[in-house]
PDB file of C-alpha atoms and ligand atoms in Angstrom:
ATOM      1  CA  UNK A   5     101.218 158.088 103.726  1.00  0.00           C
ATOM      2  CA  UNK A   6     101.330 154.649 105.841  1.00  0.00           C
ATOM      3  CA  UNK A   7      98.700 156.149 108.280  1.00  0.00           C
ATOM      4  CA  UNK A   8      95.949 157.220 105.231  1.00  0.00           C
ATOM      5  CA  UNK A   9      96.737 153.913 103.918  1.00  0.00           C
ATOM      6  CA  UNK A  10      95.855 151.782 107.363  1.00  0.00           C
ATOM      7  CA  UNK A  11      92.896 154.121 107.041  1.00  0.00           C
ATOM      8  CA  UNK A  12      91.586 153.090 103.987  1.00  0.00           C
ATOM      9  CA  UNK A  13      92.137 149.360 105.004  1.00  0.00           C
ATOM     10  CA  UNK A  14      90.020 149.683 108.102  1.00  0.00           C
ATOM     11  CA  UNK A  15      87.349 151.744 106.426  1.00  0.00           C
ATOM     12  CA  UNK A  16      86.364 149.056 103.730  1.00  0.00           C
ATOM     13  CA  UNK A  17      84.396 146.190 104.337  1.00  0.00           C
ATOM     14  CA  UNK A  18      85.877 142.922 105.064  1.00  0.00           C
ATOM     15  CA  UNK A  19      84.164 141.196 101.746  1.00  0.00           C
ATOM     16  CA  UNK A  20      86.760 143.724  99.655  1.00  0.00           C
ATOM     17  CA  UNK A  21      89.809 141.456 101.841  1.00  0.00           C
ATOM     18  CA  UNK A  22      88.624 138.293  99.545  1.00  0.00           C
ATOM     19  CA  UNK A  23      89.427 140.842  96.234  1.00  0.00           C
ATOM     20  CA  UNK A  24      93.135 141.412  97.563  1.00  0.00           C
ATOM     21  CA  UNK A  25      96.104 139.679  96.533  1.00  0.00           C
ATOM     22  CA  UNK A  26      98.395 139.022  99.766  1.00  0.00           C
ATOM     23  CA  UNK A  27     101.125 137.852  99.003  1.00  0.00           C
ATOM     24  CA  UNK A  28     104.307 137.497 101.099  1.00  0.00           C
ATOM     25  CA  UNK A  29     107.749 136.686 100.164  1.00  0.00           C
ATOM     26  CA  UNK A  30     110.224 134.654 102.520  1.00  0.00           C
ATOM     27  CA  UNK A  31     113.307 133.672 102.564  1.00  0.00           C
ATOM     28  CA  UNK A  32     114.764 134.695  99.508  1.00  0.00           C
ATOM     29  CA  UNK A  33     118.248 133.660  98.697  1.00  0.00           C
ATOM     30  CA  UNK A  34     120.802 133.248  95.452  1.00  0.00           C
ATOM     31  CA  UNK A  35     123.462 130.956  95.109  1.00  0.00           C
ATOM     32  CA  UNK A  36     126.857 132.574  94.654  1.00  0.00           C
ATOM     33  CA  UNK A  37     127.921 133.351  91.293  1.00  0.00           C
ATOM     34  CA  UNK A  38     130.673 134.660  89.300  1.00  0.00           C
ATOM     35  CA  UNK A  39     130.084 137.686  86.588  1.00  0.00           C
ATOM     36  CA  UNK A  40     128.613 136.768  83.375  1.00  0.00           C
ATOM     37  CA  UNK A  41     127.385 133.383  84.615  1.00  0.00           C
ATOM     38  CA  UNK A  42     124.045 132.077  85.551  1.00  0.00           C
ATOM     39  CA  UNK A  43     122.610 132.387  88.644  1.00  0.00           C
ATOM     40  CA  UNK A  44     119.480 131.025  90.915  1.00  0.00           C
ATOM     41  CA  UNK A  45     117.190 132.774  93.430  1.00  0.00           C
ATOM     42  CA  UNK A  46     114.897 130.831  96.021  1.00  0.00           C
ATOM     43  CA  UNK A  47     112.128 131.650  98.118  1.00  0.00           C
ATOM     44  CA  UNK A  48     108.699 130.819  99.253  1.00  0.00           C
ATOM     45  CA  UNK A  49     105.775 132.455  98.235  1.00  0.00           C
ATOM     46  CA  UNK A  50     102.552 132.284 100.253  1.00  0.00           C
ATOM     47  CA  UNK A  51      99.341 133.786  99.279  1.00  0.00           C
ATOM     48  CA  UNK A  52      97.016 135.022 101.854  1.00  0.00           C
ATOM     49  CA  UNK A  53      94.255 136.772  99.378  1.00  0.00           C
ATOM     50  CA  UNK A  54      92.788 136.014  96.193  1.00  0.00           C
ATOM     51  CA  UNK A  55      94.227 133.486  93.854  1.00  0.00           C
ATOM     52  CA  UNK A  56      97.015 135.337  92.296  1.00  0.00           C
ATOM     53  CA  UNK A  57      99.708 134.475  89.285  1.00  0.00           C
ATOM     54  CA  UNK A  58     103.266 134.966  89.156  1.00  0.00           C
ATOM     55  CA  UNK A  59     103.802 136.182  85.459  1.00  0.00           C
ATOM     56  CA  UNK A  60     107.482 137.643  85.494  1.00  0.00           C
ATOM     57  CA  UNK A  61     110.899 138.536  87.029  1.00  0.00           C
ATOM     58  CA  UNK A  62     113.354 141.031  87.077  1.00  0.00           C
ATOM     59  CA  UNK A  63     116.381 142.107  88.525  1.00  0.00           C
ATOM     60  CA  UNK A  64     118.519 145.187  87.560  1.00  0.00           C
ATOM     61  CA  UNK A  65     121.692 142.470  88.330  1.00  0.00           C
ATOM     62  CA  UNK A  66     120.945 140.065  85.424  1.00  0.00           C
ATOM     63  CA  UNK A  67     120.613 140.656  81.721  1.00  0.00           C
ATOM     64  CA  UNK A  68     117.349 138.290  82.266  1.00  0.00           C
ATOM     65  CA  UNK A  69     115.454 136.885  84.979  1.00  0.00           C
ATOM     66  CA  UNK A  70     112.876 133.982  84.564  1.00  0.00           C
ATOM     67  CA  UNK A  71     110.761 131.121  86.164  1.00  0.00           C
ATOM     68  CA  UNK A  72     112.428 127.699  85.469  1.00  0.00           C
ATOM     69  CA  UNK A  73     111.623 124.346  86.905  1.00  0.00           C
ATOM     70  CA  UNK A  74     114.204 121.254  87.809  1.00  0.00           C
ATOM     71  CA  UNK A  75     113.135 118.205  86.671  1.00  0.00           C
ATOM     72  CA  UNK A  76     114.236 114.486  86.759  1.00  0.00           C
ATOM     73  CA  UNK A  77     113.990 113.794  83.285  1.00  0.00           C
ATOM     74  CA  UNK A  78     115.097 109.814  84.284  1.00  0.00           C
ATOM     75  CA  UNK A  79     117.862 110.802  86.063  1.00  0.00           C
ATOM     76  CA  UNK A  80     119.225 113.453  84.345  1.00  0.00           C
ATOM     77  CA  UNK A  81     118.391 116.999  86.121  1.00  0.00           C
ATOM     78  CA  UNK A  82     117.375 118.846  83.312  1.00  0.00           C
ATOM     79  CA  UNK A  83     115.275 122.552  83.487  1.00  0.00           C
ATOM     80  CA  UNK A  84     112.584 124.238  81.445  1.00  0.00           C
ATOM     81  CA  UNK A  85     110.699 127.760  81.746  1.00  0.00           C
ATOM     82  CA  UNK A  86     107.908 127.877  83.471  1.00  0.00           C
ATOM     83  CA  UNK A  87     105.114 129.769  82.275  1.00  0.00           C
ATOM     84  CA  UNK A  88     102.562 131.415  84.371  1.00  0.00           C
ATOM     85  CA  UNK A  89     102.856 130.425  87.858  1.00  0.00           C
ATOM     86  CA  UNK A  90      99.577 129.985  89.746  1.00  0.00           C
ATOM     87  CA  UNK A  91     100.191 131.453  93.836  1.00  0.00           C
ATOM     88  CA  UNK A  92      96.898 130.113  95.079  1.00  0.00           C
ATOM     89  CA  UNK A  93      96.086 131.075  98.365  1.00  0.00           C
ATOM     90  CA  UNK A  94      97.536 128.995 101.520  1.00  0.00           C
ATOM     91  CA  UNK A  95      98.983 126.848  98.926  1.00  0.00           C
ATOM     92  CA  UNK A  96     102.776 128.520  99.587  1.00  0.00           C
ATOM     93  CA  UNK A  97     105.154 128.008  96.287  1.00  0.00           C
ATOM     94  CA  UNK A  98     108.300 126.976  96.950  1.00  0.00           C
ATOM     95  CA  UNK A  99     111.581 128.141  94.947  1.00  0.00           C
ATOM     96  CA  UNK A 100     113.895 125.881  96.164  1.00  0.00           C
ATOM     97  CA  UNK A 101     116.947 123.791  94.668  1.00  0.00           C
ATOM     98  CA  UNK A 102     115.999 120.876  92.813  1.00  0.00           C
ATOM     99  CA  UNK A 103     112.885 122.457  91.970  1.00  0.00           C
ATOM    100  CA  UNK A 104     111.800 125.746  90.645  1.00  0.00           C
ATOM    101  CA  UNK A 105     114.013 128.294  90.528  1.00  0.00           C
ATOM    102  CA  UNK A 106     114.174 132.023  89.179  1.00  0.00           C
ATOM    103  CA  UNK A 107     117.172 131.904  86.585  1.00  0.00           C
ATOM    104  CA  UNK A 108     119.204 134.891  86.134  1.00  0.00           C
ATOM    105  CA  UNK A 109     121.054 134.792  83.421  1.00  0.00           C
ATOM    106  CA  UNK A 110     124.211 136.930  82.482  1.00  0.00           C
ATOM    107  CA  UNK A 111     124.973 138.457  85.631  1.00  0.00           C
ATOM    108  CA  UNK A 112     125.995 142.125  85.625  1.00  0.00           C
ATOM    109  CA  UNK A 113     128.704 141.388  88.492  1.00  0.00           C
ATOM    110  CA  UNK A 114     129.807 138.777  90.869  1.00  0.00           C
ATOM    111  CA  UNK A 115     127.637 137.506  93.818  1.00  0.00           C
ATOM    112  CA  UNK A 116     129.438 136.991  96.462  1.00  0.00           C
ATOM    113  CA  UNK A 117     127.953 135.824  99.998  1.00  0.00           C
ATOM    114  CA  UNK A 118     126.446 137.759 102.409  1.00  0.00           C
ATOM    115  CA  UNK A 119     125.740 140.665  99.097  1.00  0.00           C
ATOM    116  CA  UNK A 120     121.571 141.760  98.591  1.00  0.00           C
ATOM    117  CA  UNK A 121     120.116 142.649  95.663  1.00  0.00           C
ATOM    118  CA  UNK A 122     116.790 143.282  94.353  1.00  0.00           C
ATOM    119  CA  UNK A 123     114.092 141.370  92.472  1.00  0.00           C
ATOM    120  CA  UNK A 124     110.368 142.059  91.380  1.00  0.00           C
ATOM    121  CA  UNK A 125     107.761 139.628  90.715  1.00  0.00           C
ATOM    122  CA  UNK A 126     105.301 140.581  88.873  1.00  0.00           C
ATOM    123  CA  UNK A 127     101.698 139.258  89.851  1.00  0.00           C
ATOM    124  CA  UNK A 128      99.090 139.442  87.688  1.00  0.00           C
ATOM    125  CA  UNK A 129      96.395 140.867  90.111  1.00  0.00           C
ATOM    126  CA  UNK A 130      98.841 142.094  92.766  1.00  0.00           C
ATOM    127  CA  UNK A 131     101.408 144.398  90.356  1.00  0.00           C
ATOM    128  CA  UNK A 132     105.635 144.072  90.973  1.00  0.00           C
ATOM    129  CA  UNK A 133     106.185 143.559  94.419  1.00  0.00           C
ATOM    130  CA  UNK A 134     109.780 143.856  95.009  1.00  0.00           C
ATOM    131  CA  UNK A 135     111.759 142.086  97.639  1.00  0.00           C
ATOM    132  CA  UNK A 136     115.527 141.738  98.949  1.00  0.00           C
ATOM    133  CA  UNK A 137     117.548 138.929  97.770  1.00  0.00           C
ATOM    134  CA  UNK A 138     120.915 137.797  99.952  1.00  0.00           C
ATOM    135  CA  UNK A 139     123.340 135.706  98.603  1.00  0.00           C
ATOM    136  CA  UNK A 140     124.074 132.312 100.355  1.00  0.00           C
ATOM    137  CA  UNK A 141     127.431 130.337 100.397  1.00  0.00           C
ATOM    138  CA  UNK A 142     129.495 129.981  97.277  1.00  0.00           C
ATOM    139  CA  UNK A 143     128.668 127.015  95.017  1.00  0.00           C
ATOM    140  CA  UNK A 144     130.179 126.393  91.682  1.00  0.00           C
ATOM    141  CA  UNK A 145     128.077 126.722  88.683  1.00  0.00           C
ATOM    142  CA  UNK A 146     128.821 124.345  85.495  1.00  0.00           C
ATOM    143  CA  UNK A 147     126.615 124.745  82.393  1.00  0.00           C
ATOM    144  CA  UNK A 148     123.689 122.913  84.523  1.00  0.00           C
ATOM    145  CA  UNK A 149     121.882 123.130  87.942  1.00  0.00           C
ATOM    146  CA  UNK A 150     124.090 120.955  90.729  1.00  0.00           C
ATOM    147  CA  UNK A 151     122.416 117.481  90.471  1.00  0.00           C
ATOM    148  CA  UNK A 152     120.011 116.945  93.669  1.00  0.00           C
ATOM    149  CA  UNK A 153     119.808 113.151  92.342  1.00  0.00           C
ATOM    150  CA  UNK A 154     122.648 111.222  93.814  1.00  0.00           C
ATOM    151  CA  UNK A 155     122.614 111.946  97.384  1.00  0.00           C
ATOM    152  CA  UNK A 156     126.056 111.422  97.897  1.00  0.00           C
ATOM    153  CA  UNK A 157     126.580 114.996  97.669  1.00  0.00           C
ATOM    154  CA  UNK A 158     124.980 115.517 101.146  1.00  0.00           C
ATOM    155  CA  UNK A 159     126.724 119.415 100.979  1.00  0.00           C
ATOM    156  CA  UNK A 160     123.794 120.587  99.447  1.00  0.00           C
ATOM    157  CA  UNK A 161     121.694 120.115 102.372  1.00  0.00           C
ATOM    158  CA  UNK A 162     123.687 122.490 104.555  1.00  0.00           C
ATOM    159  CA  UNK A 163     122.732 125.684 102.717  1.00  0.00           C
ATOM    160  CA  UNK A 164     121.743 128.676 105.303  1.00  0.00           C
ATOM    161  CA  UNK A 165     118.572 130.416 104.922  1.00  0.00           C
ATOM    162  CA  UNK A 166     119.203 133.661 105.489  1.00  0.00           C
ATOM    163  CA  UNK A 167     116.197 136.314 106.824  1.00  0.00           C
ATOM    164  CA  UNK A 168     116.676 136.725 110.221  1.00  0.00           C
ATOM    165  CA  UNK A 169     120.177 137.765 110.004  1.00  0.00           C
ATOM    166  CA  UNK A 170     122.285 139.887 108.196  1.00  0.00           C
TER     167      UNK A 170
HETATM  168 CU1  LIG B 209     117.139 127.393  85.508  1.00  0.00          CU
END
């Protein structure tokens, strides 16, 4: 199946290339998280095709999945859903703390570090793609996002990035 594939890609002309969504997905990663609470998943998304949007999210360990975005509403962190998410090509988005975020809300079980999971996007040209989530070190979840503002915090800046590891 991989081989007829590669074949198909070589046989069509390069101008079909500009017609595909590529998109890759790095570093994903979710914050720890007890069952039944909320929980967050990062990662970077870089397009390598035609412009592309991200429309939707799911994950089989969450009652819900969805798009938010952190922001300093004057100095309170506050978050809102973001609606369709443009991935334009070698423009990579960035799902990281303090900014957007996929929320998962009522998880199904605990997350504990070091545990994967899955989670599809779902791109308007490019269909679900479905990648591997790991779960970073524990951090305690309140009825907001941790606060990115003060600075004094400086824990928040040590979080691992896992990919390379397992
Ligand atoms: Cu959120």
């Amino acid at each position: 199946m991989r081989s007829l594939l590669a074949a198909v890609l070589i046989a069509m002309p390069f101008a079909a290339y500009a017609d595909e969504a590529k998109i890759q997905i790095d570093h994903v990663w979710s914050r720890a998280a007890p069952a039944g609470h909320e929980g967050a998943v990062y990662m970077t998304i870089t397009n390598q095709g035609a412009p592309d949007t991200l429309i939707g999210v799911t994950t089989p360990i969450a009652a819900d999945a969805a798009v938010h975005q952190s922001i300093n509403d004057h100095g309170m962190m506050k978050m809102r859903p973001v609606g369709p998410l443009p991935i334009e090509p070698g423009k990579p988005v960035t799902l990281a703390p303090g900014g957007f975020h996929v929320m998962l809300t009522t998880l199904k079980h605990a997350l504990n570090q070091g545990d994967r999971f899955p989670i599809t996007l779902n791109f308007a040209k490019l269909g679900h793609v479905t990648t591997t989530a790991t779960v970073a070190a524990f951090a305690k979840f309140g009825t907001a996002m941790p606060s990115l503002g003060g600075g004094a915090a400086g824990g928040m800046g040590g979080m691992p990035m896992p990919g390379s590891g397992k």
